[in-house]
Amino acid sequence: MTVATREHDPSGAGGEQSLGGDGRDLSANPPHGGPPPAGGGGESEFEFHTGANRPTGVPDAIEFIGVHKSFGSNHVLRGLNMGLPEGQISMIIGPSGTGKSVCIKHIVGLLYPDEGDVIVQGQSIPSLPDAELFEMRKKFGVLFQDGALFGSMNLYDNVAFPLRQHTEKSEEEIAEVVNRRMREVGLGDAGEKMPNELSGGMRKRAGFARSLVLDPEIVLFDEPDSGLDPVRTALLCELIKEVHEENGGTYVVITHDIMSARRVAEHISVLWRGRIVESGPAAELFDSENPFVRQFLSGESQGPLGME
Amino acid sequence: MVRNAAERAFLPTRNLLEEIGDMMILTGRTITSALRPPYPYGGEFVSQFLFALRLCWFPLLISTVAICYAAPGLQAANFLTIFGALDRLGGIFVLAAIREIGPNVTAIVLAGVAGTAITADLGARKIREELDALQVLGVDPVKNLVVPRFLALMLVTGLFNVYAILFGLFGGVLAELVNGQPLGPFWDTLFANASTTDLWGSALKTTIFGAIIAIVCCYKGMTASGGAEGVGRAVNQAVVVTFLAIFSFDYVYTQMLLATHPNILVIK
C-alpha cells in the first residue's frame, strides 16, 4: 500500500463533506489555466488538480464549465472544467469510475449537468430545446463501449440506419456510402452478419462505421479499447488515426489505456475524482511534473493513486 | 441525528413518488407522441401485437377456464346448492367472470407473459446502450418503442378480455354440468343480469389495464441499470408494480362504475 504518499483526508471526512466547499469554490479552479488552487484543508483531495490547461493554439470545440453531476449519493463530476480542441484527437484519460463515460453522455445531451454548462461549438447543450438537440446530434458520431449495435438488424442495416433516418438518399447512394465505410473498417463482406455473431472487436469496428456514415464533425469514442487484445487495440487505434487524417473533425477518445494514448492522442486531459488534473498537448503532458499525471501516464503503482 | 433519520425515512418515499411521477410523465409523452405526426411505429405495432397474441393465447385459455371453473364455479355452486338455486350461477358469472375475473386474469397473464418480455427486451437494450445509440442517432425511443407497445398492449388486452370472458363462462358451464344441472336456467339468469354496461365496462377496464402494463413495463425496462442483474431486477419490479397498479386501479374503477351506473347493482 502507498498510504504514506496518498493524500487521503486523515480526519476520515468523507468526500461529500469536502465537496460542499469545492462546489461553491469554483473560482479556485477557473476554466482555463489560472493559478492552481491552494492545497490543504478541504482541498487536500484535489491537491494534484492544478487544472492547468496548456495552450493548444486551437479554439475549443467542446467545453465543460464547472460541471457537477451526481447519481444518488455518488458525486461523479465535481466541478469539471475542460476544453477539447477543435480538429484534433483529444483523449480523456483517468482511472476507472472517474466519470469519463458520463462526460460523453453530457456532450451529446443524454445526461444533463446538475450544475454548470456544456458548450459544443458555441451552443449550450443543456439549454437546447429538444428539436434543436436532435439537429445538433446529427453532427455527432458516437462509438459506444460495446458498439451498441441494434440486435435486431444485420450489420449493413445497422450502418445504414443513420442515413435512412436522417437523409433522403436513395438505396443505391446509401449502399455506396455504407459499403465504403464498411470496407474502411475492414468489414467489407460481413454486411449480412447479425451483431451477436460477431466478436467484440468486430462489433466495435461496425459501431465505428455507423458513427462515421453521416460525416460527423465530432466523433466520440467510449473506451474503444476495452475488452480488446493489445494487437486489436493497436489496429483500432491505427484505424482511428487513419480515418481522422482522411476526414478531419474533432475526435474525443475516452480510455484508461496509456498505450492507446501514446499512439493516438494529440491532446490529453487527465481526469480524476470528477475534475481535470491537467490537460494539454500530448507530448507536453507526457513530460509533466505533476506526480499524479506522471504516475498515471507511466502506469506505476507508486504515487498518489492507490486502490481506494 | 434527527435530520439523518428523517432523511432515511424520507428518501424511499421520495424515490417512490418520483418514480410514479416519471411514469405519469412517460404516459403523457406516450399519448402526445402517439397522436402527433409522423407515425413511424406501424411495423413495430403489428409485430408487438402479434407477439403478445402468440405468447398469451394459450396461458390465458388455461387460466380463465381453470379459475372460473374452480372459484365462482365449484365454490359458488357448493354454496348455492344449500338454497337449491344452482341456476343462479349464471347471475354470479356476470359479476365474477365478466366484471372481475375476466379483466383481472387477462391483465395478470398479459403482465406476466408479454409485460415481462417487454421489460427484459428494453432492459437488455438499455444495458447494451442501444437506447442511447438510438437517441444519438435522432430516434425518439418513446415514439418508436414505447408508443407501439402501448397501443398494441391496449388493443390486445381489450380483445383478450372477450376471449377470457368466453372461456370463463365455459368454466361455469363445466361447473353446472359437473353438478348435473341443465344449462337453460344458467343462460337464463346470466342474460337476465348481464347488461351492455357490464360489457363495455369490462372492455374499457381491460384496455386501461393494457395501458398500465405497457407504461410500467416500458418504464422499468428503459430505466434498468447495473448489467444483467439489473435487467432481472427491473423485470421483477415491473411485475410487482404492475400488479399493484392494476389492482388499485380496479378498485377505483369498480367503485366509480358502480356509483355512476347504479342499475348494475340490481340483482335480477
Coordinates of C-alpha atoms in Angstrom, one line a residue:
Chain A
M1 CA 0.0 0.0 0.0
T2 CA 1.1 3.5 -0.6
V3 CA -0.7 5.1 2.3
A4 CA 2.2 7.4 3.1
T5 CA 2.1 9.1 -0.2
R6 CA -1.7 9.3 -0.5
E7 CA -3.4 12.5 0.2
H8 CA -6.4 10.9 1.9
D9 CA -8.0 13.2 4.5
P10 CA -6.7 11.9 7.8
S11 CA -9.7 13.0 9.7
G12 CA -11.7 10.4 7.7
A13 CA -14.1 13.0 6.5
G14 CA -16.0 11.6 3.5
G15 CA -15.6 13.1 0.1
E16 CA -19.1 14.5 0.3
Q17 CA -18.2 16.9 3.0
S18 CA -15.2 18.5 1.4
L19 CA -17.2 18.6 -1.8
G20 CA -19.7 21.0 -0.5
G21 CA -16.8 23.5 -0.2
D22 CA -15.5 22.7 -3.6
G23 CA -18.8 23.2 -5.4
R24 CA -19.0 26.8 -4.1
D25 CA -15.4 27.5 -4.6
L26 CA -15.3 27.3 -8.4
S27 CA -13.2 30.4 -8.6
A28 CA -10.3 28.4 -7.3
N29 CA -10.4 26.3 -10.4
P30 CA -11.1 28.6 -13.4
P31 CA -12.0 27.2 -16.8
H32 CA -8.7 27.7 -18.5
G33 CA -5.3 27.8 -16.8
G34 CA -5.0 30.2 -14.0
P35 CA -3.2 29.7 -10.7
P36 CA -3.5 26.3 -9.0
P37 CA -5.8 26.3 -6.0
A38 CA -4.3 26.4 -2.6
G39 CA -3.8 22.9 -1.3
G40 CA -4.6 21.8 2.2
G41 CA -7.8 21.8 4.3
G42 CA -10.9 20.6 2.4
E43 CA -8.9 20.9 -0.9
S44 CA -6.4 18.2 0.0
E45 CA -8.4 15.7 -2.1
F46 CA -7.6 17.8 -5.0
E47 CA -4.1 18.8 -4.2
F48 CA -2.8 17.5 -7.5
H49 CA -5.6 19.0 -9.5
T50 CA -3.8 22.1 -10.8
G51 CA -6.5 22.3 -13.5
A52 CA -3.7 23.7 -15.7
N53 CA -4.7 23.8 -19.4
R54 CA -1.6 24.2 -21.5
P55 CA -2.4 26.2 -24.6
T56 CA -3.0 24.3 -27.8
G57 CA -3.3 27.3 -30.2
V58 CA -6.6 26.0 -31.4
P59 CA -10.1 27.1 -30.3
D60 CA -12.1 24.6 -28.2
A61 CA -14.9 22.6 -29.9
I62 CA -16.2 21.3 -26.6
E63 CA -16.1 23.0 -23.3
F64 CA -17.2 21.9 -19.8
I65 CA -17.7 24.7 -17.4
G66 CA -18.0 23.9 -13.7
V67 CA -20.0 20.8 -14.4
H68 CA -21.3 18.9 -11.4
K69 CA -23.2 15.6 -11.7
S70 CA -24.4 13.2 -9.0
F71 CA -26.1 9.8 -9.3
G72 CA -27.9 9.4 -5.9
S73 CA -25.2 9.9 -3.3
N74 CA -22.4 9.3 -5.9
H75 CA -20.9 12.6 -6.8
V76 CA -19.3 11.8 -10.2
L77 CA -18.4 15.1 -11.8
R78 CA -17.2 17.7 -9.2
G79 CA -16.8 21.0 -10.9
L80 CA -15.3 19.8 -14.1
N81 CA -13.6 22.4 -16.3
M82 CA -12.4 21.0 -19.5
G83 CA -11.7 22.2 -23.1
L84 CA -11.3 19.9 -26.0
P85 CA -9.6 21.5 -29.1
E86 CA -11.2 21.7 -32.5
G87 CA -10.0 19.4 -35.2
Q88 CA -7.7 17.2 -33.0
I89 CA -7.8 13.8 -31.5
S90 CA -8.3 14.5 -27.8
M91 CA -8.1 11.8 -25.2
I92 CA -9.8 11.9 -21.8
I93 CA -7.9 9.5 -19.6
G94 CA -8.2 8.7 -16.0
P95 CA -8.7 5.8 -13.6
S96 CA -11.9 3.7 -13.7
G97 CA -15.0 5.3 -12.3
T98 CA -14.0 8.9 -12.5
G99 CA -16.8 9.9 -14.8
K100 CA -15.3 9.6 -18.2
S101 CA -18.3 8.0 -19.9
V102 CA -20.5 10.4 -18.1
C103 CA -18.6 13.2 -19.9
I104 CA -19.6 11.8 -23.3
K105 CA -23.2 11.5 -22.3
H106 CA -23.2 15.1 -21.3
I107 CA -21.7 16.2 -24.7
V108 CA -24.5 14.5 -26.7
G109 CA -27.2 15.6 -24.3
L110 CA -28.1 12.2 -22.9
L111 CA -27.4 13.5 -19.4
Y112 CA -27.9 16.9 -18.1
P113 CA -25.5 18.5 -15.6
D114 CA -26.8 19.3 -12.1
E115 CA -24.8 22.5 -12.2
G116 CA -22.6 24.1 -14.8
D117 CA -22.7 24.1 -18.6
V118 CA -21.5 22.0 -21.5
I119 CA -20.8 24.0 -24.7
V120 CA -20.3 22.4 -28.1
Q121 CA -19.3 24.7 -30.9
G122 CA -20.6 27.7 -29.1
Q123 CA -24.0 26.2 -28.2
S124 CA -25.0 25.3 -24.7
I125 CA -26.2 21.7 -24.9
P126 CA -28.3 21.5 -21.7
S127 CA -30.3 24.5 -22.6
L128 CA -31.1 23.4 -26.2
P129 CA -34.8 22.6 -26.9
D130 CA -35.4 19.0 -28.0
A131 CA -35.8 19.8 -31.7
E132 CA -32.5 21.7 -31.9
L133 CA -30.8 19.0 -29.8
F134 CA -31.9 16.4 -32.4
E135 CA -30.4 18.6 -35.1
M136 CA -27.2 19.1 -33.1
R137 CA -26.9 15.3 -32.7
K138 CA -26.5 14.9 -36.5
K139 CA -23.1 16.5 -36.1
F140 CA -22.0 13.7 -33.7
G141 CA -20.8 10.2 -34.3
V142 CA -20.7 8.2 -31.1
L143 CA -19.0 4.8 -30.7
F144 CA -20.4 3.2 -27.6
Q145 CA -18.5 0.9 -25.4
D146 CA -19.7 -2.4 -26.9
G147 CA -20.6 -0.8 -30.3
A148 CA -24.3 -0.6 -29.2
L149 CA -25.4 -2.2 -32.5
F150 CA -29.1 -2.8 -32.8
G151 CA -29.5 -6.6 -32.2
S152 CA -32.5 -6.9 -34.5
M153 CA -30.7 -5.7 -37.6
N154 CA -27.8 -7.1 -39.6
L155 CA -24.5 -5.1 -39.9
Y156 CA -25.4 -3.5 -43.2
D157 CA -28.8 -2.2 -41.8
N158 CA -27.1 -1.0 -38.6
V159 CA -24.6 1.1 -40.6
A160 CA -27.3 2.3 -43.0
F161 CA -29.6 3.3 -40.1
P162 CA -28.4 6.9 -39.6
L163 CA -28.6 7.5 -43.4
R164 CA -32.1 6.2 -43.7
Q165 CA -33.1 8.1 -40.6
H166 CA -31.6 11.5 -41.5
T167 CA -31.1 11.7 -45.2
E168 CA -33.3 11.4 -48.3
K169 CA -30.6 9.4 -50.1
S170 CA -31.7 6.6 -52.4
E171 CA -30.9 3.0 -51.5
E172 CA -28.1 3.0 -54.1
E173 CA -26.5 6.0 -52.6
I174 CA -26.8 4.5 -49.2
A175 CA -25.3 1.3 -50.4
E176 CA -22.4 3.2 -51.8
V177 CA -21.6 5.1 -48.5
V178 CA -22.2 2.0 -46.3
N179 CA -20.0 -0.3 -48.3
R180 CA -17.2 2.3 -48.4
R181 CA -17.4 2.8 -44.6
M182 CA -17.6 -1.0 -44.0
R183 CA -14.5 -1.6 -46.2
E184 CA -12.7 1.2 -44.4
V185 CA -13.1 -0.6 -41.0
G186 CA -12.3 -4.0 -42.6
L187 CA -15.9 -5.4 -42.6
G188 CA -16.4 -5.3 -46.3
D189 CA -18.0 -8.7 -46.6
A190 CA -19.7 -9.0 -43.2
G191 CA -22.8 -7.0 -44.0
E192 CA -25.2 -9.9 -43.7
K193 CA -24.0 -10.9 -40.3
M194 CA -26.0 -10.2 -37.2
P195 CA -24.3 -8.4 -34.2
N196 CA -24.5 -11.4 -31.9
E197 CA -22.5 -13.5 -34.4
L198 CA -19.5 -11.1 -34.2
S199 CA -16.6 -10.7 -31.9
G200 CA -16.2 -7.7 -29.6
G201 CA -13.6 -6.1 -31.9
M202 CA -15.8 -6.5 -35.0
R203 CA -18.8 -5.0 -33.1
K204 CA -16.7 -2.0 -32.3
R205 CA -15.5 -1.6 -35.8
A206 CA -19.1 -1.8 -37.1
G207 CA -20.1 0.7 -34.5
F208 CA -17.3 2.9 -35.7
A209 CA -18.5 2.6 -39.3
R210 CA -22.0 3.5 -38.2
S211 CA -20.7 6.6 -36.3
L212 CA -19.0 7.8 -39.4
V213 CA -21.7 7.5 -42.1
L214 CA -23.1 10.9 -41.6
D215 CA -19.6 12.5 -41.9
P216 CA -19.8 13.9 -38.4
E217 CA -17.9 16.9 -37.3
I218 CA -17.4 15.4 -33.8
V219 CA -16.8 11.8 -33.1
L220 CA -16.8 10.4 -29.6
F221 CA -15.3 7.1 -28.6
D222 CA -16.3 5.5 -25.3
E223 CA -13.4 3.2 -24.4
P224 CA -12.7 1.8 -27.9
D225 CA -10.0 -0.4 -26.4
S226 CA -11.9 -2.1 -23.6
G227 CA -12.2 -5.8 -24.0
L228 CA -9.8 -6.0 -26.9
D229 CA -6.4 -7.7 -27.0
P230 CA -3.3 -5.4 -27.4
V231 CA -3.0 -6.1 -31.2
R232 CA -6.6 -5.4 -31.9
T233 CA -6.4 -2.3 -29.8
A234 CA -3.3 -1.1 -31.8
L235 CA -5.2 -1.8 -35.0
L236 CA -8.2 0.1 -33.9
C237 CA -6.0 3.0 -32.8
E238 CA -4.4 3.0 -36.3
L239 CA -7.8 3.0 -37.8
I240 CA -9.0 5.9 -35.7
K241 CA -5.9 7.8 -36.8
E242 CA -6.2 7.0 -40.5
V243 CA -9.9 7.9 -40.5
H244 CA -9.1 11.2 -38.7
E245 CA -6.4 12.1 -41.2
E246 CA -8.8 11.4 -44.1
N247 CA -11.9 13.1 -42.7
G248 CA -10.7 15.5 -40.2
G249 CA -13.0 16.7 -37.4
T250 CA -12.9 16.7 -33.6
Y251 CA -12.3 13.3 -32.1
V252 CA -12.7 12.6 -28.4
V253 CA -11.4 9.3 -27.2
I254 CA -12.1 8.0 -23.7
T255 CA -9.7 5.5 -22.4
H256 CA -7.6 4.3 -19.5
D257 CA -5.1 2.6 -21.7
I258 CA -1.8 4.6 -21.9
M259 CA -0.5 2.7 -24.9
S260 CA -3.5 4.0 -26.9
A261 CA -3.0 7.4 -25.6
R262 CA 0.6 7.4 -26.8
R263 CA -0.4 6.2 -30.2
V264 CA -3.3 8.3 -31.0
A265 CA -3.6 11.4 -28.8
E266 CA -2.8 14.9 -29.9
H267 CA -4.4 16.4 -26.8
I268 CA -4.8 14.8 -23.4
S269 CA -7.0 15.6 -20.4
V270 CA -6.3 13.7 -17.2
L271 CA -9.5 13.2 -15.3
W272 CA -9.6 12.1 -11.6
R273 CA -12.3 12.4 -9.0
G274 CA -14.5 14.3 -11.4
R275 CA -12.1 17.1 -12.2
I276 CA -9.2 17.7 -14.6
V277 CA -5.8 17.2 -13.0
E278 CA -4.0 18.6 -16.0
S279 CA -4.6 18.9 -19.7
G280 CA -2.7 20.0 -22.8
P281 CA -0.9 18.8 -25.9
A282 CA 0.0 15.1 -25.6
A283 CA 3.8 15.5 -25.8
E284 CA 3.8 18.1 -23.0
L285 CA 1.6 16.0 -20.7
F286 CA 3.9 13.0 -21.1
D287 CA 6.7 15.2 -19.7
S288 CA 4.5 16.7 -16.9
E289 CA 6.0 17.3 -13.5
N290 CA 2.6 16.6 -11.8
P291 CA 3.0 13.5 -9.6
F292 CA -0.4 12.1 -10.4
V293 CA -0.1 12.7 -14.1
R294 CA 3.4 11.2 -14.1
Q295 CA 2.2 8.1 -12.1
F296 CA -0.8 7.5 -14.3
L297 CA 0.9 8.1 -17.7
S298 CA 3.7 5.8 -16.8
G299 CA 1.4 3.2 -15.1
E300 CA 3.4 3.0 -11.9
S301 CA 2.0 1.6 -8.6
Q302 CA 3.8 4.2 -6.5
G303 CA 2.2 7.6 -6.4
P304 CA -0.9 9.5 -5.4
L305 CA -3.3 6.9 -6.9
G306 CA -3.9 3.9 -4.8
M307 CA -6.6 1.1 -4.7
E308 CA -9.3 3.0 -2.7
Chain B
M1 CA -29.2 12.7 14.0
V2 CA -32.8 13.7 13.7
R3 CA -32.1 15.0 10.3
N4 CA -30.4 11.8 9.3
A5 CA -33.3 9.7 10.5
A6 CA -35.8 11.9 8.8
E7 CA -33.8 11.7 5.5
R8 CA -33.6 7.9 5.8
A9 CA -37.3 7.6 6.1
F10 CA -38.0 10.3 3.6
L11 CA -35.7 9.1 0.8
P12 CA -37.6 5.9 -0.2
T13 CA -40.8 7.8 -0.1
R14 CA -39.3 10.5 -2.3
N15 CA -38.0 7.8 -4.7
L16 CA -41.4 6.2 -4.9
L17 CA -43.1 9.5 -5.6
E18 CA -40.5 10.4 -8.2
E19 CA -41.0 7.1 -9.9
I20 CA -44.7 7.4 -10.0
G21 CA -44.3 11.0 -11.3
D22 CA -41.9 9.7 -14.0
M23 CA -44.4 7.1 -15.1
M24 CA -47.1 9.8 -15.4
I25 CA -44.8 11.9 -17.5
L26 CA -44.0 8.9 -19.7
T27 CA -47.7 8.3 -20.1
G28 CA -48.3 11.9 -21.1
R29 CA -45.3 11.8 -23.6
T30 CA -46.5 8.5 -25.0
I31 CA -50.0 9.8 -25.7
T32 CA -48.9 13.0 -27.2
S33 CA -46.2 11.4 -29.4
A34 CA -48.7 8.7 -30.5
L35 CA -51.1 11.4 -31.7
R36 CA -48.6 13.9 -33.2
P37 CA -47.2 13.1 -36.7
P38 CA -45.1 11.5 -38.0
Y39 CA -46.3 7.9 -37.3
P40 CA -43.3 5.7 -37.8
Y41 CA -44.4 2.9 -35.4
G42 CA -46.8 0.9 -37.6
G43 CA -44.5 -2.1 -38.3
E44 CA -43.4 -2.3 -34.6
F45 CA -47.0 -2.1 -33.6
V46 CA -48.1 -5.0 -35.7
S47 CA -45.1 -7.2 -34.6
Q48 CA -45.7 -6.4 -30.9
F49 CA -49.4 -7.1 -31.3
L50 CA -48.8 -10.5 -32.9
F51 CA -46.0 -11.2 -30.4
A52 CA -48.4 -10.7 -27.5
L53 CA -51.1 -12.7 -29.2
R54 CA -48.9 -15.6 -29.9
L55 CA -47.4 -15.7 -26.4
C56 CA -50.6 -15.2 -24.4
W57 CA -53.5 -17.1 -26.0
F58 CA -52.7 -20.5 -24.5
P59 CA -51.8 -19.5 -21.0
L60 CA -54.9 -17.2 -20.9
L61 CA -57.1 -20.1 -22.1
I62 CA -55.9 -22.4 -19.4
S63 CA -56.0 -19.8 -16.7
T64 CA -59.5 -18.5 -17.3
V65 CA -61.2 -21.9 -17.7
A66 CA -59.4 -23.2 -14.6
I67 CA -60.1 -20.3 -12.3
C68 CA -63.7 -19.8 -13.4
Y69 CA -64.4 -23.5 -13.0
A70 CA -62.8 -23.6 -9.6
A71 CA -63.6 -20.3 -7.9
P72 CA -67.1 -19.0 -8.9
G73 CA -67.9 -22.4 -10.5
L74 CA -67.3 -25.1 -7.9
Q75 CA -67.2 -23.0 -4.8
A76 CA -70.3 -20.9 -5.5
A77 CA -72.2 -23.9 -6.8
N78 CA -71.5 -25.6 -3.5
F79 CA -72.9 -22.6 -1.7
L80 CA -75.9 -22.3 -4.0
T81 CA -76.8 -26.0 -3.5
I82 CA -77.9 -25.1 0.0
F83 CA -80.7 -23.0 -1.4
G84 CA -81.4 -25.3 -4.3
A85 CA -80.6 -22.3 -6.5
L86 CA -77.9 -23.7 -8.8
D87 CA -79.5 -21.8 -11.8
R88 CA -78.4 -18.6 -10.1
L89 CA -74.8 -19.5 -11.0
G90 CA -75.4 -17.7 -14.3
G91 CA -76.1 -14.4 -12.5
I92 CA -73.0 -14.9 -10.4
F93 CA -70.9 -15.3 -13.5
V94 CA -71.9 -11.9 -14.7
L95 CA -70.4 -10.4 -11.5
A96 CA -67.5 -12.8 -11.3
A97 CA -66.4 -13.7 -14.8
I98 CA -67.4 -10.7 -16.9
R99 CA -66.8 -7.8 -14.4
E100 CA -63.8 -9.1 -12.4
I101 CA -62.1 -12.4 -13.2
G102 CA -62.0 -11.9 -17.0
P103 CA -60.3 -8.5 -16.9
N104 CA -58.0 -9.3 -13.9
V105 CA -56.9 -12.6 -15.2
T106 CA -56.3 -11.1 -18.6
A107 CA -54.2 -8.4 -17.0
I108 CA -52.2 -10.8 -14.9
V109 CA -51.4 -13.1 -17.8
L110 CA -50.6 -10.2 -20.1
A111 CA -48.3 -8.6 -17.5
G112 CA -46.6 -11.9 -16.6
V113 CA -46.2 -13.1 -20.2
A114 CA -46.0 -10.0 -22.5
G115 CA -45.1 -7.3 -20.0
T116 CA -42.0 -9.1 -18.6
A117 CA -40.9 -9.8 -22.2
I118 CA -41.1 -6.1 -22.9
T119 CA -39.2 -5.1 -19.8
A120 CA -36.5 -7.7 -20.4
D121 CA -36.2 -6.7 -24.1
L122 CA -36.0 -2.9 -23.4
G123 CA -33.8 -3.5 -20.3
A124 CA -31.3 -5.5 -22.3
R125 CA -31.2 -2.8 -25.0
K126 CA -30.7 -0.2 -22.3
I127 CA -27.8 -2.1 -20.8
R128 CA -26.2 -2.6 -24.2
E129 CA -26.6 1.2 -24.8
E130 CA -28.8 0.6 -27.8
L131 CA -31.3 3.1 -26.4
D132 CA -28.6 5.7 -26.0
A133 CA -27.4 5.0 -29.5
L134 CA -31.0 5.4 -30.9
Q135 CA -31.3 8.8 -29.2
V136 CA -27.9 9.9 -30.5
L137 CA -29.0 8.8 -34.0
G138 CA -32.0 11.1 -33.6
V139 CA -34.6 8.4 -32.9
D140 CA -37.0 9.1 -30.1
P141 CA -37.3 5.9 -28.1
V142 CA -40.7 6.9 -26.7
K143 CA -42.2 7.4 -30.2
N144 CA -40.5 4.3 -31.8
L145 CA -40.5 1.8 -28.9
V146 CA -43.0 2.8 -26.2
V147 CA -45.9 4.1 -28.4
P148 CA -46.2 0.8 -30.4
R149 CA -46.0 -1.3 -27.3
F150 CA -48.5 0.9 -25.5
L151 CA -51.1 0.8 -28.4
A152 CA -50.5 -2.9 -29.1
L153 CA -51.0 -3.9 -25.4
M154 CA -54.1 -1.8 -25.0
L155 CA -55.7 -3.4 -28.1
V156 CA -54.5 -6.9 -27.3
T157 CA -55.6 -6.7 -23.7
G158 CA -59.0 -5.3 -24.7
L159 CA -59.6 -8.1 -27.2
F160 CA -58.3 -10.8 -25.0
N161 CA -60.9 -9.8 -22.4
V162 CA -63.6 -11.0 -24.7
Y163 CA -61.8 -14.3 -25.1
A164 CA -61.2 -14.6 -21.4
I165 CA -65.0 -13.9 -20.7
L166 CA -66.0 -16.6 -23.2
F167 CA -63.6 -19.2 -21.7
G168 CA -64.6 -18.1 -18.2
L169 CA -68.3 -18.8 -19.0
F170 CA -67.2 -22.1 -20.3
G171 CA -65.7 -22.8 -16.9
G172 CA -69.2 -22.0 -15.4
V173 CA -70.8 -24.4 -17.9
L174 CA -68.5 -27.1 -16.8
A175 CA -69.4 -26.5 -13.1
E176 CA -73.1 -26.7 -13.9
L177 CA -72.6 -30.0 -15.8
V178 CA -70.5 -31.5 -13.0
N179 CA -73.4 -30.7 -10.7
G180 CA -75.8 -32.4 -13.0
Q181 CA -77.7 -29.3 -13.9
P182 CA -79.4 -28.4 -17.2
L183 CA -77.8 -25.4 -18.9
G184 CA -81.0 -23.5 -19.8
P185 CA -81.5 -21.8 -16.3
F186 CA -77.8 -20.9 -16.2
W187 CA -78.0 -18.9 -19.5
D188 CA -81.4 -17.5 -18.4
T189 CA -80.1 -15.9 -15.2
L190 CA -76.9 -14.9 -17.0
F191 CA -78.6 -12.9 -19.7
A192 CA -81.2 -11.6 -17.2
N193 CA -78.4 -9.9 -15.2
A194 CA -75.9 -9.1 -18.0
S195 CA -76.2 -5.6 -19.4
T196 CA -74.3 -3.7 -22.0
T197 CA -72.8 -1.6 -19.2
D198 CA -71.1 -4.8 -17.9
L199 CA -69.6 -5.5 -21.3
W200 CA -68.3 -2.0 -22.1
G201 CA -67.2 -1.5 -18.5
S202 CA -65.2 -4.7 -18.7
A203 CA -63.7 -3.9 -22.1
L204 CA -62.8 -0.3 -21.1
K205 CA -61.2 -1.6 -17.9
T206 CA -59.0 -4.1 -19.6
T207 CA -57.9 -1.6 -22.2
I208 CA -56.7 0.7 -19.4
F209 CA -55.1 -2.3 -17.8
G210 CA -53.2 -2.8 -21.0
A211 CA -52.0 0.8 -20.9
I212 CA -50.9 0.4 -17.3
I213 CA -48.9 -2.8 -18.1
A214 CA -47.3 -1.1 -21.1
I215 CA -46.2 2.0 -19.3
V216 CA -44.9 0.3 -16.2
C217 CA -43.1 -2.4 -18.1
C218 CA -41.6 0.0 -20.6
Y219 CA -40.6 2.4 -17.9
K220 CA -38.9 -0.3 -15.8
G221 CA -37.1 -1.6 -18.9
M222 CA -35.9 1.8 -20.1
T223 CA -34.6 2.7 -16.6
A224 CA -32.8 -0.6 -16.0
S225 CA -29.2 -0.2 -14.8
G226 CA -26.4 -2.4 -13.4
G227 CA -25.8 -5.0 -16.0
A228 CA -27.6 -8.3 -16.5
E229 CA -28.5 -8.4 -12.8
G230 CA -30.2 -5.0 -13.3
V231 CA -32.4 -6.4 -16.1
G232 CA -33.5 -9.2 -13.7
R233 CA -34.3 -6.6 -11.0
A234 CA -36.2 -4.5 -13.5
V235 CA -38.4 -7.4 -14.6
N236 CA -39.1 -8.3 -11.0
Q237 CA -40.1 -4.8 -10.1
A238 CA -42.1 -4.4 -13.3
V239 CA -44.3 -7.3 -12.3
V240 CA -44.8 -6.2 -8.7
V241 CA -45.6 -2.6 -9.7
T242 CA -47.9 -3.6 -12.5
F243 CA -49.9 -5.8 -10.2
L244 CA -50.2 -3.1 -7.5
A245 CA -51.2 -0.6 -10.1
I246 CA -53.8 -2.9 -11.8
F247 CA -55.5 -4.0 -8.6
S248 CA -55.6 -0.4 -7.1
F249 CA -57.0 0.9 -10.4
D250 CA -59.5 -2.0 -10.4
Y251 CA -60.8 -0.9 -7.1
V252 CA -61.1 2.8 -8.1
Y253 CA -62.7 1.9 -11.4
T254 CA -65.2 -0.6 -9.9
Q255 CA -66.3 1.9 -7.3
M256 CA -66.7 4.6 -10.0
L257 CA -68.7 2.4 -12.3
L258 CA -71.0 1.2 -9.6
A259 CA -71.6 4.8 -8.4
T260 CA -72.3 6.2 -11.9
H261 CA -74.3 3.2 -13.1
P262 CA -76.4 2.0 -10.1
N263 CA -78.6 -0.1 -12.3
I264 CA -75.9 -2.8 -12.5
L265 CA -76.2 -3.1 -8.7
V266 CA -79.6 -4.6 -9.1
I267 CA -79.6 -8.4 -9.0
K268 CA -82.4 -9.8 -11.1

